[in-house]
């Protein structure tokens, strides 16, 4: 069929023209007064468009547009919003440096607004908040991702409570994305090689305030059907689809930025999906500057950042060697290395020919900067990947942490934002990096805070009832269920919310473990408790789907369907209602399997108190003034025992602390002690878990140093990278011959605190020079077993001369700690251009 295509856009009267510019920028997604313009224009169109501003504009009756264009009140509101939008784009920001070089942020998914459904869950929501915060701070950062034709699935539950999936097609021409074109007006495109075939992708742009997100799309006529389907669905298809998507994201993403004229001086891989990007950056430098693989790797390594989100080995992306051979066989020749050396880039043990290729390992080996997403997750990641740095003490494994955060103006409800704006002042919006503004929570009266929160709970109940009504209409449930939509939940009862991906380790059914105790809580007429669940199971996760059905069957079996409710199709809209309208946010993962989690942060900033296992972000944020901890951070080998112990602990908290505190009211009907916790929670979590704190951490620890590294590396025709490569080549040849012959120390069997001692190391350097090595005294308290040094300190030893052609290194230290102390000597690489000296296999101990 020969179809001629063209694009039709809304025809807006001149006074309403700013609406289109606002609709095409996701700044709207965190500014509710901008959203109100579209609701006010035509509420029915807003609902039918599924909250898509661009689509809504196209659905408004022309007569209504003409009417609005003559409405002084509407035009005044439009002017106010548009003026704020322009001030935002042109205003001063936290970052005030140059913009010639940028940080390119790569992620498989982005969750920024319901009008752009290319996200599945936490990783995407984090990426969306990352982009929004980058815009707020004026960072020189662009996002790179894929444009999924279907995005993630929509969840529907059948009459039996079993999850079913549907995959509606996205209509890009009615969404906030625009295809990038060249000077000739034709779409900009890139190609990547996929097993000998050329896949062509066009580039779309999403405007996010001051920032831009670029998305690749293979659904174009140049491609055969299977290649067009690469960007059909997020996390769809099989392993072959995944490697195709990840080649497109990593390799194609870099090429897209080049076509757009953007120089990705530093790159940030948000999870290992984009790790092939490191290979493309190396190839570029080799091709453009004539460097060897070793030299190009040293040029790229100091400018790569990698964030891991996975706390268990099985969760890391791995590809069979046969699949890698099919898609990446040409790359060793391109890079000038052997197939074995290429595979070693993605293997923990390069000598194990049976090991698969791990994208996380590739990312860790190509990035100078690596981090987990919470303090505990950083510790877990260091344990998980310590094998990549054999001989290195665990606490020095170069994987740090930047705890996740959430974008306040996206996730704090509009009513609460109005309240905070009133008491925090314009500083709250104009300088979001001033986190001390949250200390002004104490200015807000108990009455106003509680009244605002109660309105949110009322709206949550109304929203859930409407969702129940839709499900009853769709499933054709029996007539006696029809009344459920009218009396489900109470706007006055203590409301517990549990909403997240339904995976077995998250234990969505933990509260159902003792039906008698749970029913006693939900059937208490004097102090009622109600539960709202939401979340999707992966389409292939049958145990996760069974958890959802178990909850629904439990409510029906015990006739508590009006007090225990499951809300279908958990997305950003549902999340906003739950995180602002609940009273307690439940989280019950098996520690330490929750890398971070962010939903509880969103709840906290709305004054919703957390009751959670000490895992992820809650492990570092918890104190008794801001919520409740289930257990004390224990870890179990027996899962059944763990479920018994922790479910009982949860029931105890509810019965003895949470329920009594919520219903402890004064003469004025206010739960003053509860409100006190709300204020403290909002103050502390707003300060510590804001995405602006997160981005300042990323900027100061990684982004700004990486950009500085780039500017230094490119000088003098990449002289520093060439020097580093030559240095490591020399080091690898001489390392085995390097020997610590003996250590002499002036210590006595018993020393006094404050005494000093001198340690001398006798080292045979072979062909190496003293200035090429970092010789350190590793000293501290000796463990009870006498096998290792705990809480060690490292003090560099200075070259002090020669004795019989042997190099002497010496240091003088003071006895600072009491108890059994000890020391030894180690050697590490030393070069002024190194971000850190920890390279695989290059550490030598006495």
CSV table of C-alpha atoms in Angstrom, one decimal, residues 46-377:
chain,number,residue,atom,x,y,z
A,46,UNK,CA,-6.8,16.6,28.9
A,47,UNK,CA,-8.2,13.3,30.2
A,48,UNK,CA,-8.8,11.8,26.8
A,49,UNK,CA,-5.2,12.7,25.8
A,50,UNK,CA,-3.9,10.7,28.8
A,51,UNK,CA,-2.3,13.9,30.1
A,52,UNK,CA,-0.4,14.6,26.9
A,53,UNK,CA,-0.3,18.4,26.4
A,54,UNK,CA,0.5,18.3,22.7
A,55,UNK,CA,-2.3,15.8,22.0
A,56,UNK,CA,-4.7,17.7,24.2
A,57,UNK,CA,-4.1,20.9,22.2
A,58,UNK,CA,-5.1,19.0,19.0
A,59,UNK,CA,-8.3,17.8,20.6
A,60,UNK,CA,-9.6,21.2,21.8
A,61,UNK,CA,-12.6,22.6,19.8
A,62,UNK,CA,-11.5,25.6,17.7
A,63,UNK,CA,-14.4,27.6,19.2
A,64,UNK,CA,-13.0,26.9,22.7
A,65,UNK,CA,-9.5,28.1,21.5
A,66,UNK,CA,-11.0,31.3,20.1
A,67,UNK,CA,-12.8,31.8,23.4
A,68,UNK,CA,-9.7,31.3,25.5
A,69,UNK,CA,-7.8,33.7,23.2
A,70,UNK,CA,-10.2,36.4,24.3
A,71,UNK,CA,-10.3,35.5,28.0
A,72,UNK,CA,-8.3,38.1,30.0
A,73,UNK,CA,-8.0,35.8,33.0
A,74,UNK,CA,-6.7,32.9,31.0
A,75,UNK,CA,-4.3,35.0,29.0
A,76,UNK,CA,-3.0,36.5,32.3
A,77,UNK,CA,-2.3,33.0,33.6
A,78,UNK,CA,-0.7,32.0,30.4
A,79,UNK,CA,1.6,35.1,30.4
A,80,UNK,CA,2.6,34.4,34.0
A,81,UNK,CA,3.6,30.8,33.3
A,82,UNK,CA,5.3,31.7,30.0
A,83,UNK,CA,7.3,34.5,31.6
A,84,UNK,CA,8.4,32.1,34.4
A,85,UNK,CA,9.4,29.6,31.8
A,86,UNK,CA,11.6,32.1,30.0
A,87,UNK,CA,13.2,33.4,33.2
A,88,UNK,CA,13.9,29.8,34.1
A,89,UNK,CA,15.7,29.1,30.8
A,90,UNK,CA,17.8,32.3,31.0
A,91,UNK,CA,18.4,32.5,34.7
A,92,UNK,CA,21.6,32.0,36.7
A,93,UNK,CA,22.4,28.4,37.7
A,94,UNK,CA,24.6,26.5,40.1
A,95,UNK,CA,27.0,25.6,37.2
A,96,UNK,CA,28.6,28.6,35.5
A,97,UNK,CA,31.4,27.1,33.6
A,98,UNK,CA,32.0,26.5,29.9
A,99,UNK,CA,29.7,24.5,27.6
A,100,UNK,CA,31.9,23.6,24.7
A,101,UNK,CA,32.4,20.1,26.2
A,102,UNK,CA,29.5,18.2,27.7
A,103,UNK,CA,28.8,15.2,29.8
A,104,UNK,CA,26.8,12.6,27.9
A,105,UNK,CA,24.5,10.6,30.2
A,106,UNK,CA,23.4,7.2,28.8
A,107,UNK,CA,20.4,5.3,30.1
A,108,UNK,CA,18.2,2.5,28.8
A,109,UNK,CA,15.1,4.3,30.0
A,110,UNK,CA,13.8,7.7,31.1
A,111,UNK,CA,10.8,8.3,33.2
A,112,UNK,CA,10.0,12.0,33.1
A,113,UNK,CA,6.3,12.3,32.5
A,114,UNK,CA,3.3,10.1,31.8
A,115,UNK,CA,3.1,11.8,28.4
A,116,UNK,CA,6.4,10.1,27.4
A,117,UNK,CA,6.0,6.4,28.4
A,118,UNK,CA,9.5,5.1,27.7
A,119,UNK,CA,10.3,3.9,31.3
A,120,UNK,CA,9.5,0.8,33.3
A,121,UNK,CA,10.4,1.6,36.9
A,122,UNK,CA,13.1,2.9,39.2
A,123,UNK,CA,16.0,3.1,36.8
A,124,UNK,CA,14.0,5.2,34.4
A,125,UNK,CA,12.5,7.5,37.0
A,126,UNK,CA,15.9,8.1,38.4
A,127,UNK,CA,17.2,9.0,34.9
A,128,UNK,CA,14.3,11.4,34.4
A,129,UNK,CA,15.0,13.1,37.7
A,130,UNK,CA,18.7,13.2,36.7
A,131,UNK,CA,17.8,15.1,33.5
A,132,UNK,CA,15.4,17.5,35.3
A,133,UNK,CA,17.9,18.3,38.0
A,134,UNK,CA,20.7,18.8,35.5
A,135,UNK,CA,18.4,21.4,33.8
A,136,UNK,CA,17.8,23.1,37.2
A,137,UNK,CA,21.5,23.3,37.9
A,138,UNK,CA,22.5,24.4,34.3
A,139,UNK,CA,24.9,21.5,33.9
A,140,UNK,CA,26.6,20.9,30.5
A,141,UNK,CA,24.8,17.5,30.2
A,142,UNK,CA,22.8,15.8,27.5
A,143,UNK,CA,20.9,12.5,27.8
A,144,UNK,CA,21.1,9.7,25.3
A,145,UNK,CA,18.6,6.8,25.1
A,146,UNK,CA,16.3,4.8,22.8
A,147,UNK,CA,12.8,5.8,21.6
A,148,UNK,CA,10.6,2.8,22.2
A,149,UNK,CA,7.6,2.4,19.9
A,150,UNK,CA,5.6,0.6,22.6
A,151,UNK,CA,7.5,1.6,25.7
A,152,UNK,CA,6.8,-0.7,28.7
A,153,UNK,CA,3.6,-2.6,29.0
A,154,UNK,CA,0.3,-1.5,30.5
A,155,UNK,CA,-1.0,-3.7,33.2
A,156,UNK,CA,-4.5,-5.0,33.5
A,157,UNK,CA,-5.8,-7.5,36.0
A,158,UNK,CA,-8.5,-10.0,35.0
A,159,UNK,CA,-11.4,-11.0,37.2
A,160,UNK,CA,-9.2,-13.5,39.0
A,161,UNK,CA,-6.5,-10.9,39.8
A,162,UNK,CA,-4.0,-12.3,37.3
A,163,UNK,CA,-1.8,-9.7,35.5
A,164,UNK,CA,-2.1,-9.3,31.8
A,165,UNK,CA,-0.1,-7.0,29.5
A,166,UNK,CA,-1.0,-4.8,26.6
A,167,UNK,CA,1.4,-2.9,24.5
A,168,UNK,CA,-0.2,0.3,23.0
A,169,UNK,CA,1.8,2.0,20.3
A,170,UNK,CA,3.2,5.5,21.1
A,171,UNK,CA,2.2,8.3,18.8
A,172,UNK,CA,5.4,10.4,18.6
A,173,UNK,CA,3.7,13.2,16.6
A,174,UNK,CA,1.4,13.9,19.6
A,175,UNK,CA,4.2,13.6,22.2
A,176,UNK,CA,6.9,15.9,23.4
A,177,UNK,CA,9.6,14.6,21.0
A,178,UNK,CA,10.8,16.3,17.8
A,179,UNK,CA,12.8,14.6,15.0
A,180,UNK,CA,16.2,16.3,14.5
A,181,UNK,CA,16.9,17.3,10.9
A,182,UNK,CA,19.9,18.6,9.0
A,183,UNK,CA,20.2,21.9,7.1
A,184,UNK,CA,18.6,20.2,4.1
A,185,UNK,CA,15.5,19.5,6.2
A,186,UNK,CA,16.0,15.7,6.1
A,187,UNK,CA,16.2,13.6,9.3
A,188,UNK,CA,19.6,13.2,10.9
A,189,UNK,CA,20.6,9.5,10.9
A,190,UNK,CA,23.4,7.3,12.1
A,191,UNK,CA,24.3,3.7,11.3
A,192,UNK,CA,25.7,0.8,13.4
A,193,UNK,CA,26.8,-2.6,12.3
A,194,UNK,CA,24.7,-5.5,13.5
A,195,UNK,CA,26.2,-8.8,12.5
A,196,UNK,CA,27.3,-7.6,9.1
A,197,UNK,CA,24.1,-5.6,8.4
A,198,UNK,CA,23.8,-1.8,8.7
A,199,UNK,CA,21.0,-0.6,11.1
A,200,UNK,CA,19.9,2.9,10.5
A,201,UNK,CA,18.5,5.1,13.3
A,202,UNK,CA,17.0,8.5,13.3
A,203,UNK,CA,17.4,11.0,16.2
A,204,UNK,CA,14.7,12.6,18.2
A,205,UNK,CA,15.0,15.3,20.8
A,206,UNK,CA,13.1,15.8,24.0
A,207,UNK,CA,13.5,19.2,25.6
A,208,UNK,CA,13.8,19.1,29.4
A,209,UNK,CA,13.9,22.6,30.6
A,210,UNK,CA,17.4,23.9,29.6
A,211,UNK,CA,18.6,20.4,28.8
A,212,UNK,CA,18.1,18.0,25.9
A,213,UNK,CA,17.6,14.2,25.7
A,214,UNK,CA,18.4,12.5,22.4
A,215,UNK,CA,16.6,9.3,21.5
A,216,UNK,CA,17.5,6.8,18.7
A,217,UNK,CA,14.7,5.1,16.7
A,218,UNK,CA,15.2,2.3,14.2
A,219,UNK,CA,11.5,2.2,13.1
A,220,UNK,CA,12.2,3.7,9.7
A,221,UNK,CA,11.8,2.5,6.1
A,222,UNK,CA,15.5,1.9,5.4
A,223,UNK,CA,15.5,-1.0,7.8
A,224,UNK,CA,14.1,-4.5,7.4
A,225,UNK,CA,11.3,-5.5,9.8
A,226,UNK,CA,13.6,-7.2,12.4
A,227,UNK,CA,15.8,-4.2,12.7
A,228,UNK,CA,12.9,-1.8,12.9
A,229,UNK,CA,11.8,-3.8,15.9
A,230,UNK,CA,15.0,-3.2,17.9
A,231,UNK,CA,13.3,-0.1,19.3
A,232,UNK,CA,9.9,-1.7,19.5
A,233,UNK,CA,9.7,-2.3,23.2
A,234,UNK,CA,11.7,-1.5,26.4
A,235,UNK,CA,13.2,-4.8,27.8
A,236,UNK,CA,11.3,-6.8,25.2
A,237,UNK,CA,12.5,-9.6,23.0
A,238,UNK,CA,15.3,-12.0,23.8
A,239,UNK,CA,19.0,-11.8,24.5
A,240,UNK,CA,19.7,-11.1,20.8
A,241,UNK,CA,17.3,-8.1,20.9
A,242,UNK,CA,19.1,-6.9,24.1
A,243,UNK,CA,22.6,-6.9,22.5
A,244,UNK,CA,21.2,-5.1,19.5
A,245,UNK,CA,19.6,-2.5,21.7
A,246,UNK,CA,22.8,-2.1,23.7
A,247,UNK,CA,25.0,-1.7,20.6
A,248,UNK,CA,22.6,0.9,19.3
A,249,UNK,CA,22.5,2.7,22.7
A,250,UNK,CA,26.3,2.7,23.3
A,251,UNK,CA,27.9,2.8,19.9
A,252,UNK,CA,25.0,4.5,18.1
A,253,UNK,CA,24.6,7.0,20.9
A,254,UNK,CA,28.1,8.4,20.6
A,255,UNK,CA,27.7,8.6,16.8
A,256,UNK,CA,24.4,10.5,17.2
A,257,UNK,CA,26.1,13.1,19.3
A,258,UNK,CA,28.7,13.5,16.7
A,259,UNK,CA,26.1,14.0,14.0
A,260,UNK,CA,24.5,16.6,16.2
A,261,UNK,CA,27.8,18.5,16.5
A,262,UNK,CA,28.0,17.7,20.3
A,263,UNK,CA,31.4,16.7,21.8
A,264,UNK,CA,30.9,14.1,24.6
A,265,UNK,CA,34.0,15.0,26.5
A,266,UNK,CA,32.9,12.9,29.4
A,267,UNK,CA,30.4,10.1,29.5
A,268,UNK,CA,28.2,8.6,32.2
A,269,UNK,CA,26.9,5.0,31.9
A,270,UNK,CA,23.8,4.7,34.0
A,271,UNK,CA,24.0,0.9,34.4
A,272,UNK,CA,26.0,-1.4,32.1
A,273,UNK,CA,23.6,-1.3,29.2
A,274,UNK,CA,25.6,1.4,27.5
A,275,UNK,CA,29.1,0.0,28.1
A,276,UNK,CA,29.8,-0.6,24.4
A,277,UNK,CA,30.0,3.2,24.3
A,278,UNK,CA,33.5,3.0,25.8
A,279,UNK,CA,34.7,0.9,22.8
A,280,UNK,CA,33.3,3.4,20.4
A,281,UNK,CA,35.1,6.3,22.2
A,282,UNK,CA,38.3,4.3,22.0
A,283,UNK,CA,37.8,3.6,18.3
A,284,UNK,CA,37.2,7.3,17.6
A,285,UNK,CA,40.4,8.4,19.2
A,286,UNK,CA,42.3,5.7,17.4
A,287,UNK,CA,40.8,6.7,14.0
A,288,UNK,CA,41.0,10.4,14.4
A,289,UNK,CA,44.3,10.8,16.2
A,290,UNK,CA,46.2,7.7,15.1
A,291,UNK,CA,46.6,6.4,18.6
A,292,UNK,CA,47.1,2.7,19.5
A,293,UNK,CA,44.5,0.8,21.5
A,294,UNK,CA,46.5,1.2,24.7
A,295,UNK,CA,46.9,4.9,24.2
A,296,UNK,CA,43.3,5.5,23.3
A,297,UNK,CA,42.1,3.5,26.3
A,298,UNK,CA,44.2,5.8,28.6
A,299,UNK,CA,42.7,8.8,26.8
A,300,UNK,CA,39.1,7.6,27.4
A,301,UNK,CA,39.4,6.0,30.9
A,302,UNK,CA,39.7,9.2,32.9
A,303,UNK,CA,36.6,10.7,31.3
A,304,UNK,CA,34.2,7.7,31.8
A,305,UNK,CA,31.8,7.4,34.8
A,306,UNK,CA,29.9,4.2,35.5
A,307,UNK,CA,27.0,3.8,38.0
A,308,UNK,CA,25.9,0.3,38.9
A,309,UNK,CA,22.4,-0.3,40.2
A,310,UNK,CA,22.5,-4.1,40.8
A,311,UNK,CA,23.1,-5.6,44.2
A,312,UNK,CA,23.2,-9.3,43.1
A,313,UNK,CA,25.6,-10.9,40.6
A,314,UNK,CA,22.7,-12.5,38.6
A,315,UNK,CA,21.2,-9.1,37.9
A,316,UNK,CA,24.2,-7.9,35.8
A,317,UNK,CA,23.8,-8.1,32.0
A,318,UNK,CA,25.8,-11.0,30.5
A,319,UNK,CA,26.1,-12.3,26.9
A,320,UNK,CA,27.1,-15.7,25.7
A,321,UNK,CA,30.3,-15.7,23.8
A,322,UNK,CA,28.5,-17.1,20.7
A,323,UNK,CA,26.2,-14.1,20.7
A,324,UNK,CA,29.1,-11.8,21.2
A,325,UNK,CA,31.0,-13.5,18.4
A,326,UNK,CA,28.1,-12.8,16.1
A,327,UNK,CA,27.7,-9.1,16.8
A,328,UNK,CA,31.2,-8.0,18.0
A,329,UNK,CA,33.6,-10.2,16.1
A,330,UNK,CA,34.9,-7.3,13.9
A,331,UNK,CA,35.8,-5.2,16.9
A,332,UNK,CA,39.1,-6.7,17.9
A,333,UNK,CA,40.4,-6.0,14.4
A,334,UNK,CA,39.0,-2.5,14.6
A,335,UNK,CA,40.8,-1.9,17.9
A,336,UNK,CA,43.9,-3.8,17.0
A,337,UNK,CA,43.7,-6.4,19.7
A,338,UNK,CA,43.2,-10.1,19.8
A,339,UNK,CA,39.8,-11.8,20.3
A,340,UNK,CA,41.0,-13.1,23.7
A,341,UNK,CA,42.1,-9.6,24.8
A,342,UNK,CA,38.7,-8.3,23.7
A,343,UNK,CA,36.8,-10.9,25.7
A,344,UNK,CA,39.0,-10.1,28.7
A,345,UNK,CA,37.5,-6.6,28.8
A,346,UNK,CA,34.2,-8.2,29.9
A,347,UNK,CA,35.4,-11.1,32.0
A,348,UNK,CA,36.2,-11.2,35.7
A,349,UNK,CA,38.7,-14.0,35.0
A,350,UNK,CA,40.3,-13.4,31.6
A,351,UNK,CA,41.8,-16.9,31.6
A,352,UNK,CA,38.4,-18.6,32.0
A,353,UNK,CA,37.3,-19.4,28.4
A,354,UNK,CA,33.9,-20.6,29.7
A,355,UNK,CA,33.0,-17.2,31.3
A,356,UNK,CA,30.4,-15.1,29.5
A,357,UNK,CA,30.8,-11.4,28.7
A,358,UNK,CA,29.6,-9.1,31.4
A,359,UNK,CA,28.6,-5.5,30.6
A,360,UNK,CA,29.2,-4.4,34.2
A,361,UNK,CA,32.8,-5.7,34.0
A,362,UNK,CA,33.3,-3.9,30.7
A,363,UNK,CA,32.0,-0.7,32.2
A,364,UNK,CA,34.2,-1.0,35.4
A,365,UNK,CA,37.3,-1.7,33.3
A,366,UNK,CA,36.7,1.3,31.0
A,367,UNK,CA,35.7,3.9,33.6
A,368,UNK,CA,38.0,5.7,36.1
A,369,UNK,CA,35.0,6.6,38.2
A,370,UNK,CA,32.5,4.0,39.5
A,371,UNK,CA,29.7,4.2,42.1
A,372,UNK,CA,26.9,2.4,43.7
A,373,UNK,CA,23.6,4.2,44.4
A,374,UNK,CA,23.6,4.2,48.3
A,375,UNK,CA,26.2,3.8,51.0
A,376,UNK,CA,25.2,0.2,51.7
A,377,UNK,CA,25.1,-0.6,48.0
